[in-house]
Coordinates of N, CA and C in Angstrom, one line a residue:
X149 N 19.3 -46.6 -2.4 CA 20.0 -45.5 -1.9 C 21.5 -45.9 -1.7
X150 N 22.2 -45.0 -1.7 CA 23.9 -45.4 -1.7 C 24.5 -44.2 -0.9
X151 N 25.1 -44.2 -0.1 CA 26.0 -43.7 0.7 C 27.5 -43.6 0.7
X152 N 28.3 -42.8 0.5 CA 29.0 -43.1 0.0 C 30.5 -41.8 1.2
X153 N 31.9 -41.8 1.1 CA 32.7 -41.0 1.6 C 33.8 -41.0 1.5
X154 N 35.2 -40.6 1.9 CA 36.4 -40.6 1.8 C 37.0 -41.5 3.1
X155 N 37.3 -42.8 3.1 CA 37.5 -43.6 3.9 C 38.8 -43.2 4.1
X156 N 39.6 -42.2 3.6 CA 41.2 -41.8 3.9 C 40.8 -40.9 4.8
X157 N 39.8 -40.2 5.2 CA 39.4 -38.8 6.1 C 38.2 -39.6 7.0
X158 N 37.9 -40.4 6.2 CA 36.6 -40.6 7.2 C 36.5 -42.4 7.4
X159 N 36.3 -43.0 8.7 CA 35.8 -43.9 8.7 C 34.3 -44.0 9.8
X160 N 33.9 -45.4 8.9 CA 32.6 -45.8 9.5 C 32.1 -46.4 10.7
X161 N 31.4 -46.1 11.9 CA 31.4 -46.2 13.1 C 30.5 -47.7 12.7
X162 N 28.9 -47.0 12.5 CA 28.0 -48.2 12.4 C 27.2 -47.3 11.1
X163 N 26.1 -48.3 10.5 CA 25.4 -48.5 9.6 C 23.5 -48.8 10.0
X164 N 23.0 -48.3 9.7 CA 21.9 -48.3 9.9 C 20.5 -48.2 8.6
X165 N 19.7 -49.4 8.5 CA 18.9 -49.2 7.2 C 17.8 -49.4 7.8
X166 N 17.2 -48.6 6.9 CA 15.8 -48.4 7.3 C 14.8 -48.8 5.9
X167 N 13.6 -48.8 6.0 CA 12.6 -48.5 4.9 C 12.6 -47.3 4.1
X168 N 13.3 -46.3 5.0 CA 13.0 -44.7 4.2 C 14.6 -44.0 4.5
X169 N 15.4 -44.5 4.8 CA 16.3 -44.0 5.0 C 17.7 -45.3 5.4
X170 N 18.8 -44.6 4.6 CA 20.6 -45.0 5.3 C 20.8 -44.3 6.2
X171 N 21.8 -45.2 7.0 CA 22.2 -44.0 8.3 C 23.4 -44.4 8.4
X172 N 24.6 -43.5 8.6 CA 26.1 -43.7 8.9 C 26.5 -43.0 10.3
X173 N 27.2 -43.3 11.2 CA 28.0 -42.5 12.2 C 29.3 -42.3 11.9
X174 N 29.9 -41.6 11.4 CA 31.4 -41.2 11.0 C 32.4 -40.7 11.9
X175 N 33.0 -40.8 11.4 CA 34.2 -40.4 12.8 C 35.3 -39.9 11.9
X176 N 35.9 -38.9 12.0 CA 37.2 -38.3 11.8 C 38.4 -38.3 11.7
X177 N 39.1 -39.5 10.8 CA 40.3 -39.8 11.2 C 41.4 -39.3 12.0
X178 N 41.5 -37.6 11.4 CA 42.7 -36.9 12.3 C 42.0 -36.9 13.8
X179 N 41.1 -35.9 13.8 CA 40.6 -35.5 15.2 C 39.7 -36.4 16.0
X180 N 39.3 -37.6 15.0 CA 38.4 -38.4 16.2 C 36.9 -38.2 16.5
X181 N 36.6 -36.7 15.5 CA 34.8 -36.3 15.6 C 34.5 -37.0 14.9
X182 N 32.9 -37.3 15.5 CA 32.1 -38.0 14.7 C 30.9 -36.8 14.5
X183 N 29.8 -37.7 13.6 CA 28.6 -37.1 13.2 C 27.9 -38.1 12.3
X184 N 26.8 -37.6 12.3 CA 26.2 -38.9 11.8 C 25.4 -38.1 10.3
X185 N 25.0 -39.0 9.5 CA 24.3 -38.8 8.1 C 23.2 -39.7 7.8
X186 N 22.5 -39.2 7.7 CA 21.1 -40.4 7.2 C 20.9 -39.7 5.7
X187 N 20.7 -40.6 4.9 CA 20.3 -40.4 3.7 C 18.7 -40.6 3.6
X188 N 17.9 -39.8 2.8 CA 16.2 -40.2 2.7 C 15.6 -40.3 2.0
X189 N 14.7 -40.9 1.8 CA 13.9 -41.3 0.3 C 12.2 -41.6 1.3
X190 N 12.0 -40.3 1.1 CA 10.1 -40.2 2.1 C 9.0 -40.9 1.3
X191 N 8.4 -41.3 2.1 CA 7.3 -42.2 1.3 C 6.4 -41.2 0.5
X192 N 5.6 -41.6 -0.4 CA 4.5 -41.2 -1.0 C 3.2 -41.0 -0.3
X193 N 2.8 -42.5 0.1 CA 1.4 -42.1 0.7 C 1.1 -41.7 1.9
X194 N 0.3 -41.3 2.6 CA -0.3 -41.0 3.6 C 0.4 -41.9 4.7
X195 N -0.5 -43.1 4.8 CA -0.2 -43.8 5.7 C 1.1 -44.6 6.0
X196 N 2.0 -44.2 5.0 CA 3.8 -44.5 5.5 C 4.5 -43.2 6.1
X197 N 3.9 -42.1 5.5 CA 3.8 -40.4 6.2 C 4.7 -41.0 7.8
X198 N 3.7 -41.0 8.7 CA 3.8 -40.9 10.1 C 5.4 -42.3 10.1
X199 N 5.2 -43.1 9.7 CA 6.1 -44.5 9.8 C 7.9 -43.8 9.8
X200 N 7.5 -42.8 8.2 CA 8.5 -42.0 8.3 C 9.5 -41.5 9.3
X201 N 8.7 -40.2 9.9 CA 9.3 -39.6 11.0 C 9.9 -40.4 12.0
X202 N 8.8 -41.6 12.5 CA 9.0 -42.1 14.0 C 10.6 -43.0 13.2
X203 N 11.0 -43.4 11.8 CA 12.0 -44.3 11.4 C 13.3 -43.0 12.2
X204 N 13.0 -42.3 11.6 CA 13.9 -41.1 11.5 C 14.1 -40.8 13.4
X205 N 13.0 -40.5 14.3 CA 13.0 -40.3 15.5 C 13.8 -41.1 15.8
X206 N 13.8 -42.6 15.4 CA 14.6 -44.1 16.3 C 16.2 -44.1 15.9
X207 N 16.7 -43.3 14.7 CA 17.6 -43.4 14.4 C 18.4 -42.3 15.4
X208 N 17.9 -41.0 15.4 CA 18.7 -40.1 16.6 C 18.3 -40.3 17.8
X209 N 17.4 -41.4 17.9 CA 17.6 -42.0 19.7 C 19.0 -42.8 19.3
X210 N 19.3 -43.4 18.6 CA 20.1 -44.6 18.5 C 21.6 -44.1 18.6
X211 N 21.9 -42.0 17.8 CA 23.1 -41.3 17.9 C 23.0 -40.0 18.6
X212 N 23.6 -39.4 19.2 CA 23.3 -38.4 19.7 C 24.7 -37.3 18.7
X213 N 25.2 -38.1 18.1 CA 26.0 -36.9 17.4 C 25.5 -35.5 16.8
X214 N 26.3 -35.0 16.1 CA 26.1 -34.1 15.1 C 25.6 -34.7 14.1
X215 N 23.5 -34.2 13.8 CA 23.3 -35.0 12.8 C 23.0 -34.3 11.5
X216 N 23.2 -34.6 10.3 CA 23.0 -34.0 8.6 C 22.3 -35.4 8.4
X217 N 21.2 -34.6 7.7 CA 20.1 -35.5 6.9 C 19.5 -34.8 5.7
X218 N 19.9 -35.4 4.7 CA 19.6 -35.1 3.5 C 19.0 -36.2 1.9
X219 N 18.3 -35.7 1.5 CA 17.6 -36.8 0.1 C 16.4 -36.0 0.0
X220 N 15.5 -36.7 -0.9 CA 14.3 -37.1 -1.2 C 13.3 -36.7 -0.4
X221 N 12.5 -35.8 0.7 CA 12.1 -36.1 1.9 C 10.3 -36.6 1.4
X222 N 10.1 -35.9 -0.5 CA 8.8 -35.8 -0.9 C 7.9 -35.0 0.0
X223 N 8.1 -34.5 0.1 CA 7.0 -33.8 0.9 C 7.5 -32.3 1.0
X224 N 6.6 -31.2 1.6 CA 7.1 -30.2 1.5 C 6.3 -29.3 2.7
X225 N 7.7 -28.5 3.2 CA 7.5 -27.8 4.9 C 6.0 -26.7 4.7
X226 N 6.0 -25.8 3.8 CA 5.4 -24.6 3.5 C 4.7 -24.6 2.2
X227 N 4.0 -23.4 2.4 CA 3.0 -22.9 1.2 C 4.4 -22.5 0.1
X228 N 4.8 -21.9 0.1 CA 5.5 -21.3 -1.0 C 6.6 -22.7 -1.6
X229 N 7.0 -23.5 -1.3 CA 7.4 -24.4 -1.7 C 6.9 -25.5 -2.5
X230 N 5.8 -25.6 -3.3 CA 5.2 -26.0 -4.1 C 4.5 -24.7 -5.0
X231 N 4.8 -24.9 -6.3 CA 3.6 -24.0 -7.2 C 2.3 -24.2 -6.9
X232 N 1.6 -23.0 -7.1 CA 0.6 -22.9 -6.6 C 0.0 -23.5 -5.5
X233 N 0.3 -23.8 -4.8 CA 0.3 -24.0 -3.3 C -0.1 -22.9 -2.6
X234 N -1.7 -23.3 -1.7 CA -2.0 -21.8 -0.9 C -2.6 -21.9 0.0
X235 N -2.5 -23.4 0.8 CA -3.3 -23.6 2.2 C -2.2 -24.2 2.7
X236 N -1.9 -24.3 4.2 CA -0.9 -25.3 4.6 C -2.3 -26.5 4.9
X237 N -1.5 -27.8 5.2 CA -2.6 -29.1 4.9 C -1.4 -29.9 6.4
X238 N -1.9 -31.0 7.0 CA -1.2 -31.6 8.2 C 0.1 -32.4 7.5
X239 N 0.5 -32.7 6.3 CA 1.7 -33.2 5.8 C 2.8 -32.0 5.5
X240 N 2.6 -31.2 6.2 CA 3.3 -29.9 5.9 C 3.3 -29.7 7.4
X241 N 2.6 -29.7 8.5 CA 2.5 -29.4 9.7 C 3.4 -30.1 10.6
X242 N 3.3 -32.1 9.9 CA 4.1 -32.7 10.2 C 5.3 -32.7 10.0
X243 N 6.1 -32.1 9.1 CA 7.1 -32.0 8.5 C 7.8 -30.6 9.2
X244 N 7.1 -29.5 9.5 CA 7.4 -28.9 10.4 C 7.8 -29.4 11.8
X245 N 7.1 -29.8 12.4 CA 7.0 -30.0 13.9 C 8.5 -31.1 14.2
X246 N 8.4 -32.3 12.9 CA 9.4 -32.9 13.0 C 10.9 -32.0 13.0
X247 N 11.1 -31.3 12.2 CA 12.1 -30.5 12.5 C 12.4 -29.9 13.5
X248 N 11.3 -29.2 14.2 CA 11.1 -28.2 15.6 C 11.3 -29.1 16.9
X249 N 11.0 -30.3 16.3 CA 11.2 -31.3 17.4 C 12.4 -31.8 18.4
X250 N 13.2 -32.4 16.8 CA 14.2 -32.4 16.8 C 15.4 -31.4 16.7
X251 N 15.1 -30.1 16.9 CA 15.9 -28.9 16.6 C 17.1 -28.7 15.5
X252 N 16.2 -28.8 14.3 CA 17.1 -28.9 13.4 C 17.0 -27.7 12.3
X253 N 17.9 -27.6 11.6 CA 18.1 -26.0 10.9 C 17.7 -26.6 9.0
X254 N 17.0 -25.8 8.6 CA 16.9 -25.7 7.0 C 17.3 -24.9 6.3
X255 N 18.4 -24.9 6.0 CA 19.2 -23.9 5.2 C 18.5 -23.3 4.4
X256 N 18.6 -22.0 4.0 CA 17.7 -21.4 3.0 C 18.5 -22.5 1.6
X257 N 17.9 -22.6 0.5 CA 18.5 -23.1 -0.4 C 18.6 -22.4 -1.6
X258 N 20.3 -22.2 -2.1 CA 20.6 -21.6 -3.5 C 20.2 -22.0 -4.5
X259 N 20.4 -21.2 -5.8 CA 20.6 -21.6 -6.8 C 18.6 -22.1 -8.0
X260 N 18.1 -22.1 -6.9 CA 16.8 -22.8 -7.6 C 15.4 -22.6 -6.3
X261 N 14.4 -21.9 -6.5 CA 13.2 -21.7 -5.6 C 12.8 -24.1 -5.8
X262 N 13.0 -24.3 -6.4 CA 12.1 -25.6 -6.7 C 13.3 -26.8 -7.0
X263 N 13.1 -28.1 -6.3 CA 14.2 -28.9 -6.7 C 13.5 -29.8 -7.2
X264 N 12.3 -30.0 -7.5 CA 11.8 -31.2 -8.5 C 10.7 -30.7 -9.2
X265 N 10.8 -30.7 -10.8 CA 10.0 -30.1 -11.6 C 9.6 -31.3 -13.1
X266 N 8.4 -31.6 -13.3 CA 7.6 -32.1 -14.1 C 7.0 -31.4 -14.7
X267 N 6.6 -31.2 -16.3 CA 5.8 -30.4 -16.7 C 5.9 -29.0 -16.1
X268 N 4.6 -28.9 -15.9 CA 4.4 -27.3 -14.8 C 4.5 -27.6 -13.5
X269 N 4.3 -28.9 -12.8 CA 4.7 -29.1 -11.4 C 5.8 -28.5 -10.9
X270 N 6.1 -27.6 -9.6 CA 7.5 -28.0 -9.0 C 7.3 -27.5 -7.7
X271 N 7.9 -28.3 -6.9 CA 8.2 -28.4 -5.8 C 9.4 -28.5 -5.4
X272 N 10.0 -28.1 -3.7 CA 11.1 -28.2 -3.1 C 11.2 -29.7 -2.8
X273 N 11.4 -31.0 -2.7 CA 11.3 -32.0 -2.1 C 12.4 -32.7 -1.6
X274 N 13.5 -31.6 -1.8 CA 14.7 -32.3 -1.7 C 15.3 -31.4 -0.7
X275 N 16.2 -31.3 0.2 CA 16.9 -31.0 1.3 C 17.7 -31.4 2.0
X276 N 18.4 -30.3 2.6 CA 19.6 -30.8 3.9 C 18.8 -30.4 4.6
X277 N 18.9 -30.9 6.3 CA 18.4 -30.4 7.5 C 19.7 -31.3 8.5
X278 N 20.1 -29.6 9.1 CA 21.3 -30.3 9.8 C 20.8 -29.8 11.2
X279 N 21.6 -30.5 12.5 CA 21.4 -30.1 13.6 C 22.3 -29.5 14.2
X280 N 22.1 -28.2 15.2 CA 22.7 -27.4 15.3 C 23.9 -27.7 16.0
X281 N 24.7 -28.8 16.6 CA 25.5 -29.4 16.8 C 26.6 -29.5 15.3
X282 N 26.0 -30.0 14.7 CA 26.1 -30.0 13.2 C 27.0 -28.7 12.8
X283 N 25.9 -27.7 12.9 CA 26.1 -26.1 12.5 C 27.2 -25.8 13.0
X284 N 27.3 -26.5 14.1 CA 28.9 -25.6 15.4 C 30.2 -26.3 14.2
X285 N 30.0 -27.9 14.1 CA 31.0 -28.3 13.5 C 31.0 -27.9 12.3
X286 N 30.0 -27.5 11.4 CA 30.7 -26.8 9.8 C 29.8 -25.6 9.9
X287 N 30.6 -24.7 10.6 CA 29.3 -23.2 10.9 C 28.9 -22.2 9.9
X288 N 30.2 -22.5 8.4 CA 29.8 -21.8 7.2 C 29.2 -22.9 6.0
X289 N 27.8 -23.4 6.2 CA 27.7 -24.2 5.4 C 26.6 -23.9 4.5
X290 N 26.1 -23.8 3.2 CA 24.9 -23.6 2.6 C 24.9 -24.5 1.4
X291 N 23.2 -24.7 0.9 CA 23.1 -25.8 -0.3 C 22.3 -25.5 -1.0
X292 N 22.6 -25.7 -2.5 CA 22.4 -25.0 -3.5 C 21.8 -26.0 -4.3
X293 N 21.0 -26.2 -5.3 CA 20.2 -26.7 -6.2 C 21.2 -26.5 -7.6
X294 N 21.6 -27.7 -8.3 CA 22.2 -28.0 -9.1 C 21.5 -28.1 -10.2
X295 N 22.3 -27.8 -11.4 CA 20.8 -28.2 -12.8 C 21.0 -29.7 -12.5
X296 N 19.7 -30.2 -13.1 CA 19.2 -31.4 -13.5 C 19.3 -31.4 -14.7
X297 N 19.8 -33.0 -15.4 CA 20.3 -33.1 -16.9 C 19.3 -34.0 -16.9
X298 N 19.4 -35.9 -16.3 CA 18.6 -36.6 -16.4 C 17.1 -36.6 -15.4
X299 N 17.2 -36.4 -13.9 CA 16.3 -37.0 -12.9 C 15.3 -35.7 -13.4
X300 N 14.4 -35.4 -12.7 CA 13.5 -34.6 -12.7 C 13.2 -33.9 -11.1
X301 N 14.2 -34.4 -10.7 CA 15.5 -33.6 -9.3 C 16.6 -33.1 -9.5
X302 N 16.3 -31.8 -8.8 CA 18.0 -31.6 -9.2 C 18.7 -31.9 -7.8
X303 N 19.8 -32.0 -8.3 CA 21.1 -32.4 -7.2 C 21.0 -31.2 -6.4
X304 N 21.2 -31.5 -4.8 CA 21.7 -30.6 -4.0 C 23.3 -30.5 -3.5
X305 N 23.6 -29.7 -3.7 CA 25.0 -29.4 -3.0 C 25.1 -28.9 -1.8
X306 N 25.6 -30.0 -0.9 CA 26.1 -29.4 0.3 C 27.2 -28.6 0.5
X307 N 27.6 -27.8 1.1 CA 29.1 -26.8 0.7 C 29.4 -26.2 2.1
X308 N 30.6 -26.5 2.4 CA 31.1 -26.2 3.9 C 31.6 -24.3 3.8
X309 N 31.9 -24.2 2.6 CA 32.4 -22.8 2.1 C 31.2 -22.0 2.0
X310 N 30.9 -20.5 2.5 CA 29.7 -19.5 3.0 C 29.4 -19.2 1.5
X311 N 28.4 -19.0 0.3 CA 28.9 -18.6 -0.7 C 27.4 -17.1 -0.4
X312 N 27.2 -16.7 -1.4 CA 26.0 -15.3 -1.4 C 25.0 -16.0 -1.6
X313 N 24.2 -15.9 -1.1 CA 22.3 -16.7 -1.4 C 22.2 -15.6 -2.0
X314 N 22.5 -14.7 -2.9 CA 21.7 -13.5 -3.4 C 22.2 -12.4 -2.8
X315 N 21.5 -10.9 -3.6 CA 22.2 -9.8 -3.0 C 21.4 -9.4 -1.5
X316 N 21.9 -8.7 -0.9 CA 21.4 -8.4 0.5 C 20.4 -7.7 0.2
X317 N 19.2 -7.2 0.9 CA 18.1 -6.5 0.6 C 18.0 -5.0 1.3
X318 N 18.1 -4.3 0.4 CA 17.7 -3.0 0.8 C 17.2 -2.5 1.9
X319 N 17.8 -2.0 3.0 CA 16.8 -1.2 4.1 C 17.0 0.0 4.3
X320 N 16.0 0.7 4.4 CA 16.0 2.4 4.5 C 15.6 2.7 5.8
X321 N 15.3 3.5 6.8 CA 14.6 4.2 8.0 C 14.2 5.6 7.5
X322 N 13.0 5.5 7.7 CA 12.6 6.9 7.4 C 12.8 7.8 8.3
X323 N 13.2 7.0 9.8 CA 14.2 8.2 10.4 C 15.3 8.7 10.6
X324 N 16.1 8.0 9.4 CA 17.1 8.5 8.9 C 17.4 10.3 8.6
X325 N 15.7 10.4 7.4 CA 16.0 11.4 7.1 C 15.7 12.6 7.5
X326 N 15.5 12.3 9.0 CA 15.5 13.4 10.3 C 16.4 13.4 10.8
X327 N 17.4 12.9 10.5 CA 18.8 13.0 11.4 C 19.4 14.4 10.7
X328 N 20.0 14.8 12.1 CA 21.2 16.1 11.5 C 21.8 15.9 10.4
X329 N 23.0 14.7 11.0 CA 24.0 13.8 10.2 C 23.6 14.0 8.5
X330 N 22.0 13.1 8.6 CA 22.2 13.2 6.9 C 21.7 14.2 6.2
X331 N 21.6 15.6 6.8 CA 21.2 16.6 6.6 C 22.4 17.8 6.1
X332 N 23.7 17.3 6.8 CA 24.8 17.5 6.6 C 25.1 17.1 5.4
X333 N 25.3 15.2 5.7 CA 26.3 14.9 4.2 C 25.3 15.3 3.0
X334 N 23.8 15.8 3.1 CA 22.9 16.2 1.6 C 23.2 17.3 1.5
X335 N 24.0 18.3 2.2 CA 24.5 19.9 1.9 C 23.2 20.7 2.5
X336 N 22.6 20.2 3.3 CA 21.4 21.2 3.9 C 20.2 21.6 2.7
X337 N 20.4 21.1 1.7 CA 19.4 20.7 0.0 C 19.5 19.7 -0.7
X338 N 19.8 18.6 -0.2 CA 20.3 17.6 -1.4 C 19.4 16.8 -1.9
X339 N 19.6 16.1 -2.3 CA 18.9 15.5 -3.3 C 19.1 14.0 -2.6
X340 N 17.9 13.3 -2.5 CA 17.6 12.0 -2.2 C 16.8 11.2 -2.8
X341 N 17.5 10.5 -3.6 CA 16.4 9.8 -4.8 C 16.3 8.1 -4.2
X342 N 15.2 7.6 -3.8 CA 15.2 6.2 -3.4 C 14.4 5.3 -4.6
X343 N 14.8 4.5 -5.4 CA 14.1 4.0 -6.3 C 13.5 1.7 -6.2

């Protein structure tokens, strides 16, 4: 894993390595904020599963900043995040709860439903999860799923700039069309086509 930043904007507090994860505390050259970053690479089997989390728990005992943690996590929160995926199972439960725990935010992600695809496999496995501390300090931020040329991951982009996740979704009230108002702008006959 490699970690990496703009040492003219940013320097480094402390460093932290783990089995499953880098961790940085950064600090802000102009203004002096910090925040911290853990980079992740989640285990495979089962029983490094749980070793995971509790790595990750010891690291935000150790900062209380504004934390962003993003990589690899392998694993996946929900049903719809894996193809054909159609029961939730406790490595999904865990992966939940860890986030709920720690009150942390999962950005919806652009650009791609699936960040690691093999054959017909794919799955989400890859992620930012920032904490809402976090959110206050970059409050317009969203991350997008980049093509993949070599890995059979694609790159995520984190992005401080709000961009569209998509078009907004249609909402109608059907007691709209009991109102006077749009009984008016239809000319008291109009035509209302919803398709």
């Amino acid at each position: 894993m490699l970690l990496a930043w703009d040492n003219v904007s940013w320097s480094s507090k402390e460093v932290w390595s783990g089995d499953f994860s880098l961790s940085v505390s950064l600090q802000k050259v102009v203004d002096k904020s910090e925040w911290l970053f853990s980079g992740v690479y989640g285990p495979f089997t089962t029983a490094e599963k749980g070793l995971f989390w509790e790595e990750l728990v010891k690291v935000r005992e150790r900062c209380s900043h504004p934390w962003c943690i993003g990589g690899d996590f392998n694993k996946i929160k929900e049903v719809g995040e894996r193809l054909g995926c159609n029961r939730v199972n406790n490595n999904m439960k865990g992966f939940s709860d860890f986030i709920a725990v720690n009150e942390l935010v999962d950005l919806p992600l652009g650009g791609a439903s699936f960040t690691w695809v093999r054959g017909q496999s794919r799955s989400r496995l890859d992620r930012f999860l920032i904490s809402g501390k976090w959110l206050e300090f970059v409050p317009e931020v969203f991350q997008k799923a980049l093509p993949h040329m070599v890995s059979d991951h694609c790159p995520i982009l984190l992005d401080p700039r709000m961009e569209s996740w998509g078009p907004s979704p249609f909402r109608f009230e059907i007691a709209w069309l009991e109102s006077l108002q749009m009984e008016e702008r239809l000319g008291g006959g109009g035509l209302l086509v919803i398709r």
